[in-house]
Short mmCIF file of C-alpha atoms and ligand atoms in Angstrom, two decimals:
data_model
loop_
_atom_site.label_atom_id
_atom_site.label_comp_id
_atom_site.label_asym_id
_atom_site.label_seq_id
_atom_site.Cartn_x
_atom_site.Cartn_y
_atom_site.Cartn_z
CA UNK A 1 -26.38 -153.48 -66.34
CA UNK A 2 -24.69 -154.43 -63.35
CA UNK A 3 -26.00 -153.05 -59.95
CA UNK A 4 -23.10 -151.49 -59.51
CA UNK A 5 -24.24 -148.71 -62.18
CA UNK A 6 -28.10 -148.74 -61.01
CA UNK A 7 -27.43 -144.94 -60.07
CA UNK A 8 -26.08 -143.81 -63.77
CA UNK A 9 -28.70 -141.24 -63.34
CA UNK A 10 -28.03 -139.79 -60.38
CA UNK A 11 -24.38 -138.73 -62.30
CA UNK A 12 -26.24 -137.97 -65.16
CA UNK A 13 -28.18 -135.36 -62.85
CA UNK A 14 -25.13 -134.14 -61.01
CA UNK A 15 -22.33 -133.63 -63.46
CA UNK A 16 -22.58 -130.52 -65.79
CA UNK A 17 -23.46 -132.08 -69.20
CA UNK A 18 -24.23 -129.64 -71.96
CA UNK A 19 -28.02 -130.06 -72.97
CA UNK A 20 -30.61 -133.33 -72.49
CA UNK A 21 -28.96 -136.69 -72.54
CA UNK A 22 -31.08 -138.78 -75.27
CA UNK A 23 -28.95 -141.42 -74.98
CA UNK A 24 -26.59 -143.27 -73.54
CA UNK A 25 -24.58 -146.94 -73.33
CA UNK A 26 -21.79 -148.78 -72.34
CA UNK A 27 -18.58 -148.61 -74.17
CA UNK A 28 -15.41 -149.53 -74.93
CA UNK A 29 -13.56 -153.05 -73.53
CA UNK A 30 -11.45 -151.97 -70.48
CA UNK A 31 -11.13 -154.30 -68.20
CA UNK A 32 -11.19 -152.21 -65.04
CA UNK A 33 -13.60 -148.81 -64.99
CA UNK A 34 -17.70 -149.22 -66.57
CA UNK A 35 -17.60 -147.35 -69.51
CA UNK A 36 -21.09 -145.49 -71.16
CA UNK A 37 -21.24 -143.79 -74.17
CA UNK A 38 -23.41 -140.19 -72.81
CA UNK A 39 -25.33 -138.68 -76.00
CA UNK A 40 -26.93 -135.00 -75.57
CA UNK A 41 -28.88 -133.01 -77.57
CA UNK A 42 -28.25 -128.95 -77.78
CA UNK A 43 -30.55 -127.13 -80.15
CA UNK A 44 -29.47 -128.23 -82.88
CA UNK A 45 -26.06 -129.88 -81.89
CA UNK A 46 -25.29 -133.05 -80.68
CA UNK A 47 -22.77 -133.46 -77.71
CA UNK A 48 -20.84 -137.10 -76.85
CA UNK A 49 -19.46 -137.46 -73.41
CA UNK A 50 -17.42 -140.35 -72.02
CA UNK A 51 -19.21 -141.38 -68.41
CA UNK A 52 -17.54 -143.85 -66.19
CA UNK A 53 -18.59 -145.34 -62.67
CA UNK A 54 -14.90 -145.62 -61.48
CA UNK A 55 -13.70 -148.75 -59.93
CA UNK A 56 -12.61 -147.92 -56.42
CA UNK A 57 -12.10 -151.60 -55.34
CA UNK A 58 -9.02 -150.69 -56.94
CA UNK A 59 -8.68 -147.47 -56.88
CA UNK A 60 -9.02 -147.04 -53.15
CA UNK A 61 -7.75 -143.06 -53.38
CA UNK A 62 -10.57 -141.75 -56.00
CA UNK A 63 -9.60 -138.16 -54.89
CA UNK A 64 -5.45 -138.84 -55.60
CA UNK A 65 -6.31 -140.19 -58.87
CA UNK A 66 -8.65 -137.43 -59.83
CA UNK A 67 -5.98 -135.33 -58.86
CA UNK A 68 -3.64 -136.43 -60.87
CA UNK A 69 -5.69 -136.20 -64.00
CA UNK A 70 -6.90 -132.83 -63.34
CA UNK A 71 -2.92 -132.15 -63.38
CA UNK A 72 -1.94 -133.79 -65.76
CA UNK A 73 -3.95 -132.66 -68.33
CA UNK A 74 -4.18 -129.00 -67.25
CA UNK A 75 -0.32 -129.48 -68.00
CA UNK A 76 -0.82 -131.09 -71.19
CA UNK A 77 -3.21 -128.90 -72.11
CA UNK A 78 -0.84 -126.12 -71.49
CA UNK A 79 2.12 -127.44 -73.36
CA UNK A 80 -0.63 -128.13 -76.81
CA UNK A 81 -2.46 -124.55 -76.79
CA UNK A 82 1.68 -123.41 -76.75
CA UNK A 83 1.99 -125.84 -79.65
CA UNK A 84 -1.25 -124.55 -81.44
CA UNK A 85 -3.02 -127.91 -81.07
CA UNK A 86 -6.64 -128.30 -79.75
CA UNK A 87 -6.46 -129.49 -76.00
CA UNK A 88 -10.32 -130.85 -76.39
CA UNK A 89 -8.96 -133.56 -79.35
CA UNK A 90 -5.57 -133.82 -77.82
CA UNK A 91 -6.09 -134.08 -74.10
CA UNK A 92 -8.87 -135.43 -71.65
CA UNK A 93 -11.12 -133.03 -70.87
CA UNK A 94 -12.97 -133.13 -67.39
CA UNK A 95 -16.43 -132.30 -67.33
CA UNK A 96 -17.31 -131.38 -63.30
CA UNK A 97 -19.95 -131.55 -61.28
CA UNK A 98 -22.70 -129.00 -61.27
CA UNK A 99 -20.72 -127.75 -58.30
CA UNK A 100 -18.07 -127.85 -59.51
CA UNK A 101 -16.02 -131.10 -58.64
CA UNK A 102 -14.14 -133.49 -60.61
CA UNK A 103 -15.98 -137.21 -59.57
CA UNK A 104 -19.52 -137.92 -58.43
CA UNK A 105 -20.48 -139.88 -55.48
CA UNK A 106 -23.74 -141.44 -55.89
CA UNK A 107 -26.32 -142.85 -53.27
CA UNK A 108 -25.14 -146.40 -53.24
CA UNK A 109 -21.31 -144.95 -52.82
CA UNK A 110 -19.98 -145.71 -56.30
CA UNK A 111 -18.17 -143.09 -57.95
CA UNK A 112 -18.04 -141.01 -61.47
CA UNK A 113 -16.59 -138.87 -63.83
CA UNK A 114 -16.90 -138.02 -66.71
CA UNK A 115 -14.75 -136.85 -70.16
CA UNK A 116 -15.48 -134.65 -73.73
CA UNK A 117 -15.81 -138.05 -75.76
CA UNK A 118 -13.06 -137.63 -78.61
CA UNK A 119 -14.54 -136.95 -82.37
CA UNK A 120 -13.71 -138.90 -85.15
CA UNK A 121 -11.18 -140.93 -83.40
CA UNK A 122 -11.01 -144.62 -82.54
CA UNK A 123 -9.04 -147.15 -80.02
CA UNK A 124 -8.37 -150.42 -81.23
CA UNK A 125 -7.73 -153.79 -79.77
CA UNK A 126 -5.28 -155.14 -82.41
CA UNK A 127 -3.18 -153.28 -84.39
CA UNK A 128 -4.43 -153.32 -88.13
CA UNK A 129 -2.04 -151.51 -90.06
CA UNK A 130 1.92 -151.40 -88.72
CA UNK A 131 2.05 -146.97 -89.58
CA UNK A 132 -0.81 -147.15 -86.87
CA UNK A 133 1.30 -149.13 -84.39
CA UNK A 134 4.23 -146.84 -85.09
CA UNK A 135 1.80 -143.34 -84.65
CA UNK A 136 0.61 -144.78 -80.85
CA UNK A 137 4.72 -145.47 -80.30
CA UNK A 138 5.30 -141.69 -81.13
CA UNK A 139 2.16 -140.58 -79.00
CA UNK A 140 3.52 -142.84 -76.05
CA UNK A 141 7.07 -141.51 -76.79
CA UNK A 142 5.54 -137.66 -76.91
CA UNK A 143 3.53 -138.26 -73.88
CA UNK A 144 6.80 -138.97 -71.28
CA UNK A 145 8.83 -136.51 -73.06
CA UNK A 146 6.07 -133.82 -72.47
CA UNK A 147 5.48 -134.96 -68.68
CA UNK A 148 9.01 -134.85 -68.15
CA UNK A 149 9.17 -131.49 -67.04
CA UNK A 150 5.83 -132.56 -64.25
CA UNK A 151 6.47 -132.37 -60.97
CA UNK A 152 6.89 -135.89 -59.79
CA UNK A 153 6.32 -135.32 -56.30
CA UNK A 154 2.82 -133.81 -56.70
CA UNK A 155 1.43 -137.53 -57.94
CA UNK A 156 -0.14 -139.68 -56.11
CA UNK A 157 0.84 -143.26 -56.41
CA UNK A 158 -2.65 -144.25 -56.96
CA UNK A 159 -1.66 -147.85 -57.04
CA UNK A 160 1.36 -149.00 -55.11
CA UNK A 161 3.70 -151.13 -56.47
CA UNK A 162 1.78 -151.18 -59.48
CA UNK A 163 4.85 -152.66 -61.97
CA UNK A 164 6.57 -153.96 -58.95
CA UNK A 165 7.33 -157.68 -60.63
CA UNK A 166 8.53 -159.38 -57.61
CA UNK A 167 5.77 -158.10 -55.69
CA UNK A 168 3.72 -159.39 -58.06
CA UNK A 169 5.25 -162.09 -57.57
CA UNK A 170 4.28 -162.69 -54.19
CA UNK A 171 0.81 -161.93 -54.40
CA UNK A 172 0.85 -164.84 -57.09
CA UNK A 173 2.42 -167.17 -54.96
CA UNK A 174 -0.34 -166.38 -51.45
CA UNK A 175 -3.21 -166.45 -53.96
CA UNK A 176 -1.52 -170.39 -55.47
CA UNK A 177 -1.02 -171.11 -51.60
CA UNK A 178 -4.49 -170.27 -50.51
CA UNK A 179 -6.25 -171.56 -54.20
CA UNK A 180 -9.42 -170.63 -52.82
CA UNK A 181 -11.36 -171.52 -55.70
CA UNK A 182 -9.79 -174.82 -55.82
CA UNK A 183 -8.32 -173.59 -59.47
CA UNK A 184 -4.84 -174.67 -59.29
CA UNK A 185 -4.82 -177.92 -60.84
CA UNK A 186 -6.41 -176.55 -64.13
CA UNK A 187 -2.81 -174.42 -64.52
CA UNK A 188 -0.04 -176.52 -63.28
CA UNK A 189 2.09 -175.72 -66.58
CA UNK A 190 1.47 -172.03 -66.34
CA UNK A 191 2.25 -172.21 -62.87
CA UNK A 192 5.45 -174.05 -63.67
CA UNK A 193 6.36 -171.45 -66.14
CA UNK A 194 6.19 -168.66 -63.90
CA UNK A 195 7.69 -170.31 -60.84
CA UNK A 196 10.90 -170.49 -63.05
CA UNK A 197 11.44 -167.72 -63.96
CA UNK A 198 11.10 -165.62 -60.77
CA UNK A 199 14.87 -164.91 -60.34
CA UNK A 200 14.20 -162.63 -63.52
CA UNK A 201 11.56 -160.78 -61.84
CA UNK A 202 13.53 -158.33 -60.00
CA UNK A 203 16.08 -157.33 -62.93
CA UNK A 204 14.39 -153.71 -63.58
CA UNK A 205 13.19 -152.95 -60.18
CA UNK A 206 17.04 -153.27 -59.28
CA UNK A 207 18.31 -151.36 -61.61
CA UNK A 208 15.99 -148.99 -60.58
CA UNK A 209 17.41 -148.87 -57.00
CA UNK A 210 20.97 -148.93 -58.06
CA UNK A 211 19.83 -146.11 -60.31
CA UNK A 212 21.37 -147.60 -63.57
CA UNK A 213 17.28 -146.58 -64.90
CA UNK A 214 15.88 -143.56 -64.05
CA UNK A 215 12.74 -142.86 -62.76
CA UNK A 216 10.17 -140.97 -64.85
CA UNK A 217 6.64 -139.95 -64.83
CA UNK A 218 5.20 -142.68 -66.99
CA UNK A 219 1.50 -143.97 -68.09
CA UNK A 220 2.01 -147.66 -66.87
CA UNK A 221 -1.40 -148.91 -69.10
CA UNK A 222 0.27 -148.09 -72.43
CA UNK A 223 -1.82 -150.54 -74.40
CA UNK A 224 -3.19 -149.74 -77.41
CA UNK A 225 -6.82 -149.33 -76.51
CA UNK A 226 -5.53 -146.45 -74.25
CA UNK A 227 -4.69 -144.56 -77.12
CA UNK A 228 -6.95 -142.90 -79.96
CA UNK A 229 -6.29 -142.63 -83.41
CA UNK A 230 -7.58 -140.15 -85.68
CA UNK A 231 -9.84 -141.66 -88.22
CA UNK A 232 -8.76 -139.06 -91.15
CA UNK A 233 -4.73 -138.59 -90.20
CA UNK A 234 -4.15 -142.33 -88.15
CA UNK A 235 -1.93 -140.33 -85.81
CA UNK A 236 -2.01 -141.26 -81.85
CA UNK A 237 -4.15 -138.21 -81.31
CA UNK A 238 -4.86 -138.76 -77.72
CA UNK A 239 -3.25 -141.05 -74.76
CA UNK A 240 -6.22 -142.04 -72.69
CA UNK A 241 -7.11 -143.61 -69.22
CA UNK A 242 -5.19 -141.85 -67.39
CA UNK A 243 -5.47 -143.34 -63.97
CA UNK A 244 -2.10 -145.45 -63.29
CA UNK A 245 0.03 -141.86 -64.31
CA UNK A 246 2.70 -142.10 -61.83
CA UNK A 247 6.47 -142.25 -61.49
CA UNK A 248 7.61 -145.14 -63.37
CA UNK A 249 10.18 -146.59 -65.66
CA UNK A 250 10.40 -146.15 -69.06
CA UNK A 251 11.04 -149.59 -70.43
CA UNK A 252 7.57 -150.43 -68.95
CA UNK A 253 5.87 -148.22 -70.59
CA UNK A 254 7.63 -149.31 -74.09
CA UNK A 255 6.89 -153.04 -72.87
CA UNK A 256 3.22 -152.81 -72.12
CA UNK A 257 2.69 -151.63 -75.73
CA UNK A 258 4.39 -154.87 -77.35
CA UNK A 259 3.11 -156.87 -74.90
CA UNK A 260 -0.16 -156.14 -76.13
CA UNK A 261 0.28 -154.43 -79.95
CA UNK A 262 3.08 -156.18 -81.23
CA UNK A 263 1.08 -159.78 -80.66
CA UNK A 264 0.01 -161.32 -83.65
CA UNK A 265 -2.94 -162.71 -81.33
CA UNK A 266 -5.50 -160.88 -79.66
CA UNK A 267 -4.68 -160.77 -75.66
CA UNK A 268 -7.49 -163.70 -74.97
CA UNK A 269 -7.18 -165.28 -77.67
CA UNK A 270 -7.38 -169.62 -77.11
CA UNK A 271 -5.67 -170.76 -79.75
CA UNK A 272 -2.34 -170.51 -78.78
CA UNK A 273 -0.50 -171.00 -82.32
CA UNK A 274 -1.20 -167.95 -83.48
CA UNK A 275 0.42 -166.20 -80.48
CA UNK A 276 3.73 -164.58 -81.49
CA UNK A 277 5.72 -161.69 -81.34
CA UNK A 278 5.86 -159.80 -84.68
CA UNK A 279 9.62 -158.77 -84.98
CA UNK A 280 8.61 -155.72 -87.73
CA UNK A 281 5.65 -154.35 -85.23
CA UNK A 282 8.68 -154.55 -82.50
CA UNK A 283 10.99 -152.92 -84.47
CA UNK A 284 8.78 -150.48 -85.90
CA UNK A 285 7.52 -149.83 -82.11
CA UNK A 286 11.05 -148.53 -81.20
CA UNK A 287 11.40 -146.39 -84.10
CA UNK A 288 8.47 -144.19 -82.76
CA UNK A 289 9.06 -144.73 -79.26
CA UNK A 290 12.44 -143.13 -79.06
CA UNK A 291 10.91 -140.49 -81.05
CA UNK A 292 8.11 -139.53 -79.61
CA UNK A 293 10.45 -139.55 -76.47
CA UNK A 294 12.70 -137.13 -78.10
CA UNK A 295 15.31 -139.29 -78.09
CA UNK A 296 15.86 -139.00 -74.70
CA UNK A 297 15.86 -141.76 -73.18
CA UNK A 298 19.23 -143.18 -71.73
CA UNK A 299 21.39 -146.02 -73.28
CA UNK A 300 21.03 -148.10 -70.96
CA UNK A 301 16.97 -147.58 -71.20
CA UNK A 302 17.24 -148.52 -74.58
CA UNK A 303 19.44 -151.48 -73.91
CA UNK A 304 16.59 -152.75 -71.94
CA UNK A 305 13.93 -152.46 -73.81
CA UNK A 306 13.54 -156.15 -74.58
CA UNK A 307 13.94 -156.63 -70.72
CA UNK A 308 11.13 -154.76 -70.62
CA UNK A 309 8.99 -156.05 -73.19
CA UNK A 310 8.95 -159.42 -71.34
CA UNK A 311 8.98 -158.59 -67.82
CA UNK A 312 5.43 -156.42 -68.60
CA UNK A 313 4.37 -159.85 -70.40
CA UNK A 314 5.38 -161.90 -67.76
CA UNK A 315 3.93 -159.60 -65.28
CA UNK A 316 0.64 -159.30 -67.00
CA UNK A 317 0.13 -163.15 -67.56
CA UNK A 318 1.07 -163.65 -63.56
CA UNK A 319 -1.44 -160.91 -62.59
CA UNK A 320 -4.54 -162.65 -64.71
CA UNK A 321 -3.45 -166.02 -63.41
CA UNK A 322 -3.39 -164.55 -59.95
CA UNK A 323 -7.12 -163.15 -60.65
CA UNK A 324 -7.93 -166.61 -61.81
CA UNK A 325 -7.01 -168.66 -58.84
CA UNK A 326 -8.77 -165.48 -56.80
CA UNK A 327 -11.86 -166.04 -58.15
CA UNK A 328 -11.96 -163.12 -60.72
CA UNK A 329 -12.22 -160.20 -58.74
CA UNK A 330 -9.77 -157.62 -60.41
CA UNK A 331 -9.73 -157.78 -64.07
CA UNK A 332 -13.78 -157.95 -66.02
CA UNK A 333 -14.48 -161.65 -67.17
CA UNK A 334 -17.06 -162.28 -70.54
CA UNK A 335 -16.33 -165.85 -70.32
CA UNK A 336 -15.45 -168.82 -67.84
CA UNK A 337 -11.70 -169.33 -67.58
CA UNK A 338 -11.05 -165.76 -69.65
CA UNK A 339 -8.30 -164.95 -67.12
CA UNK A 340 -6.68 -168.80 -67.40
CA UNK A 341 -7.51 -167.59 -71.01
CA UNK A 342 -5.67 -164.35 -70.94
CA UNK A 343 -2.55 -165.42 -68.64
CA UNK A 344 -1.93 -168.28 -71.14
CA UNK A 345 -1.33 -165.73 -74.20
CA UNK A 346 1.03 -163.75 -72.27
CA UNK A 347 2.85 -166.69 -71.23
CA UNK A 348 3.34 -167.74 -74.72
CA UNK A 349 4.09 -164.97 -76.14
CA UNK A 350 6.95 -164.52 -73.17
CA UNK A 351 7.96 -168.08 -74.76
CA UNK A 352 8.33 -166.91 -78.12
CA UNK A 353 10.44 -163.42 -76.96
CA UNK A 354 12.63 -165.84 -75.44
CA UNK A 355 13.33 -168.08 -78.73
CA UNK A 356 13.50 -164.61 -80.42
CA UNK A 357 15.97 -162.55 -77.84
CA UNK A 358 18.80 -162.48 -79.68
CA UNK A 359 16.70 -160.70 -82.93
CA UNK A 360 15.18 -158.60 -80.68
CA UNK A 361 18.21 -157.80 -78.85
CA UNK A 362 19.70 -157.50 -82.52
CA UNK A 363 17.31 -154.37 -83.30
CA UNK A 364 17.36 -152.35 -80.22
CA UNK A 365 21.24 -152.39 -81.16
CA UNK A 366 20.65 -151.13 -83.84
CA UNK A 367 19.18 -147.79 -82.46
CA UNK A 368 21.50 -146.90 -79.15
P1 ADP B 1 -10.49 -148.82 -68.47
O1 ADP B 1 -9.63 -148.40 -67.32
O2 ADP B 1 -11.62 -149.67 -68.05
O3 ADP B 1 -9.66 -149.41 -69.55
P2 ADP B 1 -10.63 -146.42 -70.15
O4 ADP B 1 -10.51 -145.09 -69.50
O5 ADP B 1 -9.48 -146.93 -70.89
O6 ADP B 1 -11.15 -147.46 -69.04
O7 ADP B 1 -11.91 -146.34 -71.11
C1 ADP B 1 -12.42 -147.49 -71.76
C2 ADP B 1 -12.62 -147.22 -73.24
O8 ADP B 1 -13.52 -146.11 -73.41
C3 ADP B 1 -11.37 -146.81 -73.99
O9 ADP B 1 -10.61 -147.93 -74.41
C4 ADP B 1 -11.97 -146.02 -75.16
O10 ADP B 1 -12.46 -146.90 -76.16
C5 ADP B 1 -13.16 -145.33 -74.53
N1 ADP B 1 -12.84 -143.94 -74.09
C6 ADP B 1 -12.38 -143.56 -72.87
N2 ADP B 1 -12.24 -142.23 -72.79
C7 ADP B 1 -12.64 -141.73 -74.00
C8 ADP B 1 -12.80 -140.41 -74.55
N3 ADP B 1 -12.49 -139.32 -73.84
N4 ADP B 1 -13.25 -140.29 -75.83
C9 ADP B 1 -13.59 -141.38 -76.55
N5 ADP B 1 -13.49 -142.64 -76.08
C10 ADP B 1 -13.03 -142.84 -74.83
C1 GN1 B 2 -5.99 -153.15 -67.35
O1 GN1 B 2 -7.71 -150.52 -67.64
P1 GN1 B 2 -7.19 -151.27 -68.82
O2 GN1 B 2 -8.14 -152.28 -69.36
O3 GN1 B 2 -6.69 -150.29 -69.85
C2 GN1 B 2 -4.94 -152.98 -66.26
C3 GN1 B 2 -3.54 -153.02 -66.86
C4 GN1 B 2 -3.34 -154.36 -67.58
C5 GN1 B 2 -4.42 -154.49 -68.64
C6 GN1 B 2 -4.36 -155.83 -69.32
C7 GN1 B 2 -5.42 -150.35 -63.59
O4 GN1 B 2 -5.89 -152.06 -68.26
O5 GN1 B 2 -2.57 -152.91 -65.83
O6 GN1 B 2 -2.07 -154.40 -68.19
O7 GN1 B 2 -5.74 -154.37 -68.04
N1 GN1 B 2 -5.16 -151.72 -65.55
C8 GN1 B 2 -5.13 -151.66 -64.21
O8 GN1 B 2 -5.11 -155.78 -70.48
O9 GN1 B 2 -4.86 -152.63 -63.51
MG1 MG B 3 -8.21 -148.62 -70.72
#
């Protein structure tokens, strides 16, 4: 375990768990928070918890983003008991601190929280059967619609300039200047690749300012391991990780899911032939999107939706080759070069959206 997480106990002590923890151990494959499975005994019942040690390297405002969950889901929560669903299956669920907070500060300064783990529900890292793809589009969809009646202005922007491309775009081109790891030779073609297409950056984040997209309050980490599925009924029973909430567009939100879901190739994956964009998990993607949003988004949001399919790819693969000429400090590594790895898959799956724009371009027109 890394140091980082020496102090699980100390949370374990200090948050309000329900009975003696047995049990507990990491979890999940996020890339950004430590995840550990909590397991407590009752009497006779067992109790699973979600417990994370938050990362607050990059989440420098841990009290903003706690914030926002705590309302966020006390909205959601809301809007499902109105809908007779069950908040605890639905919804995150905080668990506090014996007195009564929502995060833990422990004696080395890292940070916790903790969740109800979901039942009989399970987040996957490729999409195995298309309905499931199109039940996470619906949940997505569902998810705006229902936090577009949340008051915007009470969110903190717990990352700034989080899907701001160009700005991306300029952290990529300091961390390729100052190639302090001495990395930059090993990705002169992705570098290439990236460099020429930077005019296309800014296309959303100017419509955004000439308000031809509106702004929304959006997930921005739509991928598909942020989203559970019910084992028995495959529906997108509960949009997780919750952190990057915040007022967003809505074409980034659709994109992040087919940047990730609709690739026939898993995000790291080094053989770079099987990369491509499936046109019927694209397709199908919409359908429940635009849904699940109600159909409300705009047509010019829907217009767009290939824009933003590709600018969250291109974004994506920019930000894990930034990470890999920075030494790998943002996103979690398993294996030497996994962020060359990573930005290389987005980068040819932006490739193959490009020999495929005019299908996918044929599709969305087929549903303004
Ligand atoms: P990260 O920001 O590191 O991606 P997440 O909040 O997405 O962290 O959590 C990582 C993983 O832990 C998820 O992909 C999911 O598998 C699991 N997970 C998180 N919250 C819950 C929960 N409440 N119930 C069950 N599993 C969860
Ligand atoms: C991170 O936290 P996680 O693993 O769900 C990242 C996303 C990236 C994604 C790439 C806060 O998501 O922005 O798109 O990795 N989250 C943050 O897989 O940076
Ligand atoms: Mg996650």
């Amino acid at each position: 375990m890394s140091m980082k997480c020496d102090k699980i106990k100390e949370a374990i002590e200090a948050i309000d768990f329900k009975g003696k923890v047995i049990d507990y151990k990491r979890f999940g494959s996020g890339h950004i928070n430590d995840t550990f499975l909590l397991i407590c005994e009752d009497g006779e019942k067992i109790i699973k918890y979600i417990l994370q040690r938050m990362n607050s390297d990059i989440f420098t405002d841990i009290q903003g983003v706690m914030e926002n969950i705590i309302g966020v889901t006390t909205f959601l929560r809301k809007k499902i008991e109105e809908e007779n669903g069950n908040p605890d299956r639905e919804t995150l669920t905080v668990i506090c601190t014996k007195d009564g907070k929502s995060y833990f500060m422990d004696s080395i300064g890292s940070y916790w929280r903790a969740y109800l783990y979901i039942e009989d529900a399970s987040c996957y890292d490729v999409v195995e059967k298309p309905e499931d793809f199109y039940e996470t589009a619906k949940a997505f969809g569902r998810f705006q619609f229902l936090l577009s009646e949340y008051p915007a202005e009470k969110l903190h922007e717990t990352i700034p300039d989080f899907h701001n491309t160009p700005v991306r775009m300029e952290a990529f081109k300091k961390a390729l200047k100052e190639d302090i790891c001495g990395r930059r030779s090993m990705a002169e073609k992705e570098i290439q690749f990236i460099m020429e297409r930077e005019k296309e950056m800014s296309i959303a984040i100017d419509m955004l300012k000439e308000g031809k997209l509106p702004l929304r309050v959006t997930h921005n980490d739509t991928k598909l391991n942020n989203i559970m599925i019910d084992d028995k009924t495959r529906e997108g029973i509960c949009v997780i990780d919750l952190d990057t909430v915040m007022p967003g567009l809505s074409i980034n939100d659709f994109g992040d899911s087919i940047r990730f879901g609709a690739n026939t190739a898993k995000e790291d994956e080094v053989d770079l032939s099987k990369v491509s964009l499936s046109l019927p998990l694209f397709e199908i993607y919409i359908k429940g999107f635009l849904e699940g949003c109600n159909n409300s988004l705009t047509e010019e949001e829907i217009k767009m939706l290939p824009m933003g399919a590709k600018l969250m790819t291109l974004e994506c693969g920019m930000r894990f080759l930034t990470d890999f000429l920075s030494g790998d400090t943002y996103f979690k590594i398993h294996r030497d070069n996994h962020n060359l790895d990573r930005a290389r898959t987005q980068l040819s799956l932006v490739a193959d959206m490009e020999n495929k724009w005019k299908e996918m371009e044929g599709i969305v027109s087929r549903y303004k």
